[in-house]
């Protein structure tokens, strides 16, 4: 039974997958199998994009016959002659003697090398920039030499703005029903295999990959059809950008890869002791035993991380073989551009370290850092200091997650250096953050949205724990962000910012002003220029707020109007506070205008409307004639009055936390 998949009316997937092959190229383990993609264009002419590996020949020919439905096959474009794609070429030509082979001059030569003379062979040789008219479009060919062999060409279909990319953008892994990358959890289930494929198969040819990328730079590609792995029909830019990074051998992640070769476990122990110290400093650490990890995995992980440590026993007066194999693989793939360190072990003649460093010195842009750690048989307690030092050199900035509420710095020293008003100079946007729990929709106003990475696209939002939306996100792990525009009305802020979802349904009487994204959550459709749907991938506790780290699941621009800023809100949107009645004496929230009546604002006071703290309140009504007669000291920062004849030298303003030096006597 055929397994043809219809991509477009005139474009079919006729390839298949192999889940039995143990090793690709008899070298790279295939725990998840591999696909051999082949595509059939049905224009006025019929065109096949590459054949497949012998392993799936039966299915492929059944697919092809079904796809052609009795039509002749006019062309087979041989983009790549490696047998995983071309092994079935002769059988194809036997079945379809009418077919003309379209390929590069070098591929034509290779056909002869692989198959010998083929009776009646018709070849149409194409070079960079050549086109082939197939009826309703002209296919454009481009050389992609050394991606991954020298004869490779890629093909551009202008009708679908599609690149048939040969091995480029390929990945290990069998396809099982879902053909498209956007149907899969690519980052979780495929990225590792895509990186492993890139590093091992194409990684050596970064310069040639860059040449190919420069050729497609101006094409706004809607599709990428690789010969291996899923089809890209969304977010092609993301994968192209990742390819740029891989081609430059730039690390994808800040983190430390430790590869060790250990005979009886002592070198492993040293590697683990270093890993623990790095982890304590906040580094992400990936630790591998070279003896039990395929070298292709080690190569791919090397491509991934910014720092690498090689810990190795001396063996036969040389480098432990599994580690030496890893080093040779790095060499063979022109690996470069990392910060690296070496730890060696040797019981009587430790040679491994120097030999490893010699290897590394021959690679481009390798920064070798000290101390160089020499273990004699087993790590000694007095070497802990060297391990600490190496961990610090590799990961100098200690990163911690602020979960503690303890202030270790004395307030008196800290406060004069921090003017909280400076934070108002930071430019913010304003957003409706929406969530859904069960059947309840809710939302609140936030300003702290930041994109932190783009591969993958991740952002953070900081949400006050008092907000009902906060609790809903904690429970569901999902939220949407609606980016508000300059024409947003104050009523939106009142609806989402001045009442609690615990008390009211904020979406009641709001029909026509919102819609739902694929995740079922709401987003605003008016005075909103974009919405972003997110899945939480991490949380950090910051006392009053939770910082949610999230990955994007959907994002769309829905309007061209500019985004509103925090300043716009204060200058043009938020109604100016009405002059305060002389009789009202208290503290006004600078954010929403709420007035707390009383002479003293509790330092831990939270605005019941907008949930901002005491620092965002300003005194009102203290300028009455009666007040002027008051004895005491006024805080020059926030206006708070300390009543009394003498201000204690260590006094701290209970509202803005400024010290006695910021107070002035009331005259
Ligand atoms: Fe998929 Fe280079 O062959």
XYZ file of C-alpha atoms and ligand atoms in Angstrom:
670
model
C 0.000 0.000 0.000
C 1.412 3.371 -0.949
C 2.038 6.088 1.638
C 1.919 9.116 -0.644
C 1.327 12.424 1.104
C -0.164 15.381 -0.714
C 1.687 18.583 0.179
C 0.006 20.621 -2.576
C -2.260 19.592 -5.435
C 0.762 19.287 -7.687
C 3.388 18.347 -5.105
C 3.541 14.947 -3.417
C 5.775 13.342 -0.823
C 6.799 9.936 -2.145
C 9.678 9.108 0.236
C 9.733 6.936 3.326
C 11.601 6.036 6.508
C 13.879 3.287 7.748
C 13.724 2.327 11.418
C 15.853 -0.807 11.099
C 19.158 0.629 9.966
C 21.618 0.502 12.874
C 24.077 3.085 11.595
C 23.796 5.825 8.986
C 26.781 5.649 6.616
C 27.611 2.564 8.704
C 28.941 5.051 11.235
C 26.298 7.071 13.054
C 23.848 5.266 15.351
C 20.213 5.772 14.402
C 18.198 5.233 17.581
C 15.264 7.044 15.989
C 15.699 5.872 12.398
C 16.049 8.086 9.351
C 13.855 9.284 6.511
C 14.742 9.378 2.820
C 12.603 12.117 1.379
C 11.566 12.270 -2.245
C 9.145 14.735 -3.820
C 7.098 14.526 -7.009
C 6.041 17.680 -8.876
C 3.088 17.261 -11.218
C 3.267 20.221 -13.581
C 2.955 20.002 -17.385
C 6.086 17.956 -16.926
C 6.446 15.457 -14.097
C 9.546 15.918 -11.992
C 10.965 13.691 -9.264
C 13.309 15.239 -6.705
C 15.811 12.478 -5.967
C 15.276 8.797 -5.465
C 15.827 6.952 -2.174
C 17.944 4.393 -0.320
C 17.592 0.746 -1.331
C 16.088 -0.027 2.078
C 12.762 1.591 1.175
C 12.790 0.919 -2.573
C 9.564 -1.106 -2.631
C 7.515 1.558 -0.892
C 9.115 4.307 -2.961
C 8.240 2.722 -6.321
C 4.711 2.051 -5.137
C 4.430 5.685 -4.039
C 5.817 6.906 -7.341
C 3.445 4.802 -9.421
C 0.517 6.061 -7.388
C 1.676 9.670 -7.672
C 2.210 9.515 -11.413
C -1.131 7.794 -11.932
C -0.063 6.537 -15.342
C 1.760 9.680 -16.464
C 5.311 9.340 -17.747
C 8.130 10.629 -15.562
C 9.761 13.436 -17.519
C 12.625 14.339 -15.189
C 14.424 13.038 -12.162
C 16.527 15.744 -10.557
C 19.519 14.141 -8.877
C 20.520 16.753 -6.358
C 22.914 14.449 -4.549
C 24.565 11.216 -5.638
C 25.182 9.682 -2.233
C 23.537 6.240 -2.296
C 21.064 7.064 0.477
C 19.355 9.110 -2.263
C 20.621 7.721 -5.547
C 20.920 3.969 -4.974
C 17.575 3.364 -6.674
C 18.337 5.570 -9.685
C 19.137 2.744 -12.102
C 16.026 0.812 -11.122
C 14.007 3.976 -11.671
C 15.464 4.428 -15.149
C 14.682 0.810 -15.943
C 11.058 1.409 -14.988
C 10.967 4.819 -16.678
C 13.239 4.821 -19.747
C 11.508 8.044 -20.838
C 13.058 9.970 -17.941
C 15.824 12.539 -18.352
C 18.264 12.851 -15.454
C 18.887 16.471 -14.436
C 22.082 16.907 -12.429
C 25.422 18.682 -12.144
C 28.358 17.726 -14.346
C 30.052 16.094 -11.408
C 26.949 14.078 -10.587
C 26.872 12.835 -14.171
C 30.416 11.594 -13.695
C 29.484 9.912 -10.442
C 26.558 8.112 -12.086
C 29.117 6.435 -14.303
C 31.366 5.670 -11.344
C 28.602 4.102 -9.284
C 26.628 2.303 -11.996
C 28.842 1.962 -15.046
C 27.354 2.549 -18.498
C 23.542 2.845 -18.524
C 21.899 2.074 -21.813
C 19.785 4.911 -23.207
C 20.739 7.277 -20.387
C 19.552 10.836 -21.046
C 21.259 13.498 -18.947
C 20.601 17.215 -18.812
C 23.506 18.868 -17.016
C 22.716 22.053 -15.104
C 24.993 24.615 -13.495
C 24.553 27.429 -11.010
C 21.692 29.712 -12.115
C 20.277 27.401 -14.791
C 16.517 26.956 -15.002
C 14.217 24.184 -16.173
C 10.802 25.061 -17.583
C 8.288 22.451 -16.468
C 5.102 24.196 -17.594
C 3.751 26.641 -15.012
C 7.103 27.525 -13.447
C 10.787 27.459 -14.046
C 12.809 25.532 -11.522
C 16.037 27.329 -10.636
C 19.197 25.387 -9.817
C 22.031 26.402 -7.617
C 25.254 24.629 -6.817
C 25.679 23.625 -3.188
C 29.128 22.182 -3.503
C 30.292 20.191 -0.460
C 26.924 20.354 1.248
C 27.592 17.515 1.603
C 29.398 16.183 -1.505
C 30.910 18.201 -4.369
C 28.209 17.400 -6.929
C 25.289 18.698 -4.865
C 22.731 21.094 -6.313
C 19.638 22.576 -4.697
C 16.449 23.542 -6.494
C 14.163 26.530 -6.034
C 10.494 26.338 -6.950
C 9.172 29.921 -7.360
C 5.536 28.804 -7.321
C 5.710 27.768 -3.679
C 8.795 29.790 -2.752
C 10.214 26.414 -1.848
C 13.801 25.287 -1.543
C 14.535 21.651 -2.248
C 17.673 21.716 -0.170
C 19.312 18.283 -0.641
C 21.072 17.295 2.630
C 20.975 20.859 3.979
C 18.433 21.399 6.781
C 18.233 17.640 7.220
C 17.956 15.707 10.438
C 18.249 12.145 11.623
C 14.986 10.567 12.717
C 12.261 8.633 10.938
C 9.059 10.422 9.990
C 5.928 8.871 11.397
C 2.827 10.485 9.956
C 3.612 14.085 10.824
C 5.567 15.444 7.886
C 5.941 19.034 9.027
C 8.263 20.459 11.658
C 5.424 22.575 13.052
C 3.437 19.435 13.795
C 6.240 18.152 16.013
C 7.824 19.330 19.239
C 10.943 20.084 17.254
C 12.983 21.581 20.066
C 12.276 18.725 22.423
C 12.264 15.739 20.087
C 14.204 16.735 16.964
C 16.684 19.513 17.622
C 19.260 17.151 19.138
C 19.071 14.923 16.067
C 19.165 17.908 13.698
C 22.301 19.176 15.425
C 23.857 15.704 15.407
C 23.106 15.433 11.703
C 24.518 18.882 10.976
C 27.718 18.507 12.986
C 28.569 15.052 11.699
C 27.372 15.200 8.105
C 27.763 18.835 7.091
C 29.678 20.403 9.979
C 33.066 20.163 8.306
C 31.812 22.334 5.457
C 30.755 25.465 7.318
C 32.203 27.764 4.649
C 30.245 26.000 1.915
C 27.090 26.060 4.030
C 27.561 29.819 4.434
C 27.841 30.143 0.652
C 24.547 28.331 0.243
C 22.937 30.442 2.976
C 24.106 33.630 1.280
C 22.397 32.488 -1.928
C 19.052 32.014 -0.210
C 19.380 35.036 2.065
C 17.039 37.192 -0.007
C 14.487 34.459 -0.673
C 11.532 34.632 1.610
C 11.158 30.881 1.796
C 7.754 29.404 2.545
C 9.017 25.826 2.378
C 12.233 23.957 2.916
C 12.200 20.404 1.589
C 15.259 18.565 2.827
C 16.151 15.020 1.841
C 16.060 13.965 5.518
C 13.622 14.820 8.278
C 10.577 17.034 8.505
C 9.407 19.636 6.008
C 9.573 23.280 7.075
C 6.526 25.328 6.110
C 6.478 27.728 9.096
C 9.210 29.717 10.748
C 11.765 28.778 8.106
C 13.751 31.813 9.230
C 14.376 30.207 12.615
C 16.015 27.171 11.078
C 17.987 29.282 8.611
C 19.290 31.424 11.480
C 20.261 28.294 13.376
C 22.116 27.089 10.295
C 24.034 30.381 10.196
C 25.102 29.770 13.775
C 26.052 26.167 13.156
C 27.930 27.082 9.985
C 29.988 29.588 11.985
C 30.546 26.917 14.652
C 29.103 29.344 17.169
C 27.831 27.788 20.392
C 24.102 27.565 20.757
C 24.129 27.567 24.544
C 26.236 28.984 27.318
C 27.245 25.917 29.270
C 30.121 23.552 29.962
C 30.565 20.241 28.194
C 32.853 17.840 30.067
C 34.125 14.859 28.117
C 36.124 12.378 30.147
C 38.041 9.193 29.519
C 38.532 7.207 32.700
C 39.965 3.707 33.199
C 39.049 2.877 36.797
C 36.924 5.886 37.729
C 39.474 8.295 39.208
C 39.451 10.646 36.231
C 35.676 10.419 36.243
C 35.753 11.440 39.905
C 37.861 14.507 39.070
C 35.511 15.386 36.208
C 32.502 15.079 38.503
C 34.147 17.175 41.207
C 34.695 19.929 38.654
C 31.153 19.524 37.309
C 29.756 19.982 40.833
C 31.716 23.196 41.298
C 30.572 24.540 37.940
C 26.982 23.701 38.775
C 27.350 25.505 42.106
C 28.396 28.574 40.139
C 25.200 28.361 38.100
C 26.640 26.786 34.951
C 24.675 24.306 32.908
C 26.933 21.243 32.716
C 26.775 18.289 30.321
C 29.038 15.426 31.412
C 29.863 12.504 29.090
C 31.979 9.372 29.374
C 33.778 9.126 26.023
C 33.976 5.324 26.378
C 30.226 4.838 26.282
C 29.107 7.816 24.203
C 29.183 7.741 20.426
C 31.747 10.196 19.170
C 29.116 11.725 16.881
C 27.090 12.688 19.931
C 30.186 14.227 21.537
C 30.828 16.205 18.356
C 27.259 17.497 18.276
C 27.370 18.454 21.957
C 30.646 20.266 21.271
C 28.847 22.292 18.615
C 26.197 23.113 21.192
C 28.093 24.379 24.234
C 30.296 27.413 24.762
C 32.907 25.793 27.047
C 34.529 22.369 26.900
C 36.651 20.508 29.452
C 38.519 17.366 28.473
C 39.429 15.127 31.392
C 41.582 12.218 30.369
C 43.673 9.356 31.641
C 47.055 8.624 30.123
C 47.025 5.317 28.249
C 49.993 3.602 26.573
C 51.939 6.835 27.110
C 49.317 8.635 25.079
C 45.732 9.843 25.149
C 43.037 7.434 26.323
C 41.742 6.042 22.986
C 38.102 7.104 23.306
C 39.160 10.691 24.024
C 41.746 10.621 21.249
C 39.000 9.521 18.871
C 36.925 12.499 20.018
C 39.831 14.891 19.421
C 40.439 13.468 15.960
C 36.750 13.944 15.195
C 36.904 17.583 16.302
C 39.903 18.044 14.014
C 38.239 16.275 11.099
C 35.220 18.561 11.333
C 37.265 21.768 11.498
C 35.872 22.435 14.940
C 36.850 25.841 16.333
C 36.013 28.795 18.512
C 35.598 27.563 22.091
C 36.960 28.142 25.559
C 38.524 24.879 26.695
C 40.383 23.380 29.632
C 42.263 20.156 30.191
C 42.483 17.854 33.192
C 44.849 14.904 32.944
C 45.503 11.806 34.978
C 48.590 9.623 34.984
C 49.921 7.346 37.704
C 53.569 7.303 36.660
C 54.047 9.168 33.349
C 51.197 11.595 32.722
C 51.401 12.397 29.024
C 47.769 12.851 28.046
C 47.447 16.520 29.035
C 50.254 17.835 26.874
C 49.198 15.733 23.925
C 45.619 16.957 24.210
C 46.765 20.551 24.418
C 48.877 20.012 21.317
C 45.732 18.861 19.496
C 43.767 21.849 20.716
C 46.513 24.293 19.762
C 46.196 23.092 16.199
C 42.509 24.029 16.094
C 41.364 27.540 15.230
C 40.305 30.016 17.924
C 40.548 27.675 20.873
C 41.111 29.579 24.094
C 42.848 27.247 26.537
C 42.397 28.325 30.123
C 44.371 27.484 33.275
C 44.871 25.994 35.736
C 45.833 22.807 34.023
C 44.951 20.091 36.492
C 47.248 17.128 36.858
C 45.907 14.167 38.810
C 48.313 11.486 39.965
C 46.172 8.342 40.186
C 43.442 9.964 42.275
C 42.377 13.505 43.090
C 43.866 14.748 46.369
C 41.981 16.996 48.803
C 44.599 19.742 48.364
C 43.673 19.918 44.659
C 40.204 21.174 45.539
C 41.526 24.713 45.356
C 42.680 24.196 41.772
C 39.285 22.788 40.859
C 37.621 25.824 42.447
C 39.916 28.094 40.478
C 39.260 26.311 37.198
C 35.504 26.440 37.816
C 35.794 30.166 38.451
C 37.881 30.766 35.336
C 35.425 28.817 33.215
C 32.348 30.355 34.802
C 33.430 33.665 36.332
C 30.021 35.157 36.969
C 28.268 33.220 39.642
C 24.628 32.982 38.708
C 22.068 32.477 41.389
C 18.328 32.344 41.408
C 16.992 34.873 43.893
C 14.740 32.788 46.048
C 15.813 34.168 49.389
C 14.164 37.130 51.025
C 17.252 37.830 53.116
C 18.908 41.195 52.631
C 22.518 40.870 53.568
C 23.517 44.416 52.702
C 22.701 46.996 55.350
C 19.772 49.126 54.263
C 21.518 52.340 55.253
C 24.352 51.681 52.825
C 22.154 50.463 50.026
C 19.407 53.055 50.008
C 21.264 56.264 49.078
C 22.581 54.574 45.946
C 19.169 53.625 44.681
C 16.693 56.210 43.484
C 13.559 54.198 42.696
C 12.416 56.946 40.323
C 15.284 55.985 38.010
C 13.347 52.840 37.174
C 10.595 54.981 35.666
C 13.113 56.041 33.023
C 13.313 52.489 31.742
C 11.054 52.267 28.726
C 8.268 49.719 29.087
C 5.360 48.621 26.996
C 1.996 47.729 28.453
C 0.278 44.432 27.932
C -2.774 42.446 28.855
C -1.643 39.133 30.254
C -4.424 36.583 29.936
C -4.869 33.078 31.290
C -7.593 30.463 31.410
C -8.288 27.898 34.099
C -11.170 25.519 33.490
C -13.833 27.748 32.008
C -12.633 30.940 33.598
C -10.852 33.576 31.555
C -8.923 36.256 33.301
C -6.328 38.901 32.580
C -4.284 41.653 34.125
C -2.111 44.559 33.043
C 1.635 44.043 33.105
C 4.650 45.920 31.824
C 7.509 43.490 32.443
C 7.697 41.475 29.230
C 11.125 40.757 27.789
C 12.339 38.575 24.978
C 15.415 36.754 26.238
C 16.377 34.376 23.412
C 15.378 33.754 19.831
C 16.617 30.206 19.357
C 14.199 29.107 20.599
C 12.074 32.195 21.081
C 11.746 32.644 24.813
C 10.486 35.512 26.879
C 9.962 36.356 30.507
C 7.040 38.005 32.248
C 7.116 39.151 35.856
C 3.711 38.841 37.520
C 2.655 40.053 40.948
C 1.715 37.084 43.097
C -1.361 38.902 44.331
C -2.896 38.808 40.884
C -5.415 36.071 40.233
C -3.894 35.680 36.756
C -0.624 34.753 38.442
C -2.195 31.789 40.210
C -3.927 30.662 37.033
C -0.620 30.636 35.143
C 1.067 28.694 37.938
C -1.656 26.039 37.663
C -1.998 25.865 33.885
C 1.483 26.786 32.597
C -0.008 28.875 29.787
C -0.618 32.530 29.103
C -1.179 34.993 26.292
C 0.216 38.466 25.899
C -1.735 41.143 24.043
C 0.495 44.056 23.071
C -1.510 47.245 23.628
C -1.367 50.129 21.169
C -1.270 53.880 21.598
C -5.011 54.277 20.999
C -5.842 52.070 23.964
C -8.501 53.564 26.163
C -8.252 53.945 29.928
C -11.268 51.641 30.208
C -9.010 48.715 29.235
C -6.741 49.508 32.169
C -9.741 49.839 34.468
C -11.150 46.530 33.264
C -7.937 44.533 33.554
C -5.947 46.501 36.117
C -8.317 48.003 38.652
C -10.373 44.988 39.671
C -9.670 41.407 40.572
C -10.628 38.350 38.578
C -11.476 36.718 41.892
C -14.414 39.123 42.164
C -15.529 39.776 38.605
C -15.437 38.263 35.157
C -13.149 40.704 33.347
C -14.271 39.460 29.944
C -17.971 40.010 30.659
C -19.538 42.547 28.277
C -16.312 42.530 26.284
C -17.548 40.468 23.322
C -16.176 41.631 19.988
C -13.008 42.910 21.626
C -11.234 39.608 22.029
C -10.680 36.282 20.295
C -8.989 33.019 21.142
C -5.641 31.658 19.985
C -4.959 27.991 19.260
C -4.326 27.290 22.956
C -7.885 28.404 23.798
C -6.774 31.510 25.694
C -8.036 34.983 24.964
C -6.265 37.860 23.286
C -7.460 41.357 22.558
C -8.478 42.181 18.994
C -8.852 45.932 19.474
C -6.149 48.426 20.451
C -3.735 45.529 20.273
C -1.105 45.120 17.547
C 0.091 41.602 18.294
C -0.563 38.651 20.492
C 1.873 36.058 21.722
C 0.792 32.687 23.098
C 3.218 31.123 25.538
C 3.984 27.901 27.353
C 5.807 28.217 30.673
C 9.165 26.399 30.740
C 10.539 27.793 33.989
C 9.655 29.898 37.013
C 11.754 31.937 39.401
C 10.511 33.192 42.729
C 11.262 36.855 43.383
C 9.370 37.433 46.625
C 6.498 39.643 45.463
C 6.592 38.449 41.859
C 7.088 35.264 39.943
C 9.222 35.475 36.840
C 7.803 33.111 34.258
C 10.127 31.950 31.484
C 8.125 30.817 28.505
C 8.426 29.535 24.982
C 6.222 30.814 22.200
C 3.562 28.537 20.807
C 1.947 31.126 18.556
C 2.506 34.791 17.724
C 0.741 37.046 15.241
C 0.764 40.695 14.249
C -2.828 41.911 14.013
C -2.429 45.677 13.603
C 0.144 48.181 12.387
C -0.357 50.768 15.124
C 2.605 51.460 17.415
C 2.784 49.874 20.833
C 1.896 51.991 23.831
C 4.637 52.799 26.325
C 4.524 53.360 30.037
C 5.173 57.079 29.417
C 2.288 57.270 26.920
C 0.056 55.813 29.578
C 0.993 58.402 32.163
C 1.053 61.329 29.755
C -2.033 60.719 27.635
C -4.146 57.837 28.845
C -4.403 57.803 32.589
C -6.743 60.555 33.806
C -4.862 63.114 35.876
C -5.711 62.870 39.560
C -8.326 65.412 40.571
C -7.118 68.062 42.980
C -7.334 66.513 46.391
C -9.838 67.862 48.798
C -8.066 69.885 51.426
C -9.685 67.705 54.014
C -8.166 64.514 52.544
C -4.843 63.766 54.121
C -2.962 60.652 53.274
C -1.009 58.989 50.489
C -1.911 58.720 46.823
C -0.840 55.826 44.629
C 1.188 57.338 41.806
C 0.206 54.458 39.565
C -3.568 54.424 39.799
C -4.498 57.406 41.981
C -5.953 55.445 44.895
C -5.772 57.395 48.174
C -4.861 55.858 51.489
C -6.138 58.142 54.227
C -4.025 58.563 57.318
C -0.889 60.193 58.642
C 1.381 57.211 58.199
C 1.494 54.762 55.336
C 2.520 51.287 56.540
C 5.781 50.366 54.809
C 4.367 47.046 53.605
C 1.173 48.622 52.283
C -0.032 47.327 48.887
C -2.415 49.370 46.755
C -5.749 47.498 46.795
C -6.395 48.522 43.169
C -3.185 48.181 41.216
C -1.138 46.141 43.720
C 1.848 48.494 43.722
C 3.772 48.886 46.960
C 4.247 51.771 49.405
C 7.184 53.139 47.411
C 4.749 54.103 44.639
C 2.633 56.302 46.934
C 3.035 60.055 47.438
C 1.745 62.111 50.375
C -1.275 64.370 49.751
C -3.031 66.896 51.928
C -0.071 67.570 54.184
C 0.263 71.159 52.939
C -2.660 72.532 54.881
C -2.014 75.627 56.983
C -2.290 73.375 59.987
C 0.445 71.222 58.606
C 2.793 74.142 58.235
C 2.619 74.651 61.889
C 3.615 71.060 62.450
C 6.993 70.446 64.002
C 9.186 67.765 62.537
C 11.172 66.675 59.522
C 10.010 66.075 55.946
C 11.520 63.423 53.716
C 12.821 65.259 50.642
C 12.270 62.164 48.544
C 8.670 61.216 49.252
C 7.325 63.947 51.562
C 6.772 61.742 54.568
C 6.688 63.741 57.831
C 8.493 62.620 60.945
C 6.976 64.412 63.908
C 9.311 65.389 66.694
C 12.000 67.835 67.690
C 14.930 65.599 66.841
C 15.358 63.165 63.964
C 17.361 60.085 65.030
C 20.606 59.832 63.018
C 19.837 56.270 61.906
C 16.240 57.031 60.991
C 14.944 55.434 57.760
C 11.889 56.823 55.955
C 9.143 54.201 56.376
C 7.754 54.996 52.923
C 10.693 55.387 50.551
C 13.446 53.926 52.746
C 15.713 56.961 52.403
C 17.911 57.802 55.406
C 17.917 60.731 57.816
C 20.229 62.712 55.536
C 17.358 63.020 53.033
C 15.074 64.709 55.585
C 14.699 68.447 56.061
C 13.307 70.247 59.076
C 9.831 71.753 58.680
C 10.136 75.472 59.249
Fe 21.713 12.182 2.695
Fe 24.774 13.119 1.891
O 23.322 12.016 1.853
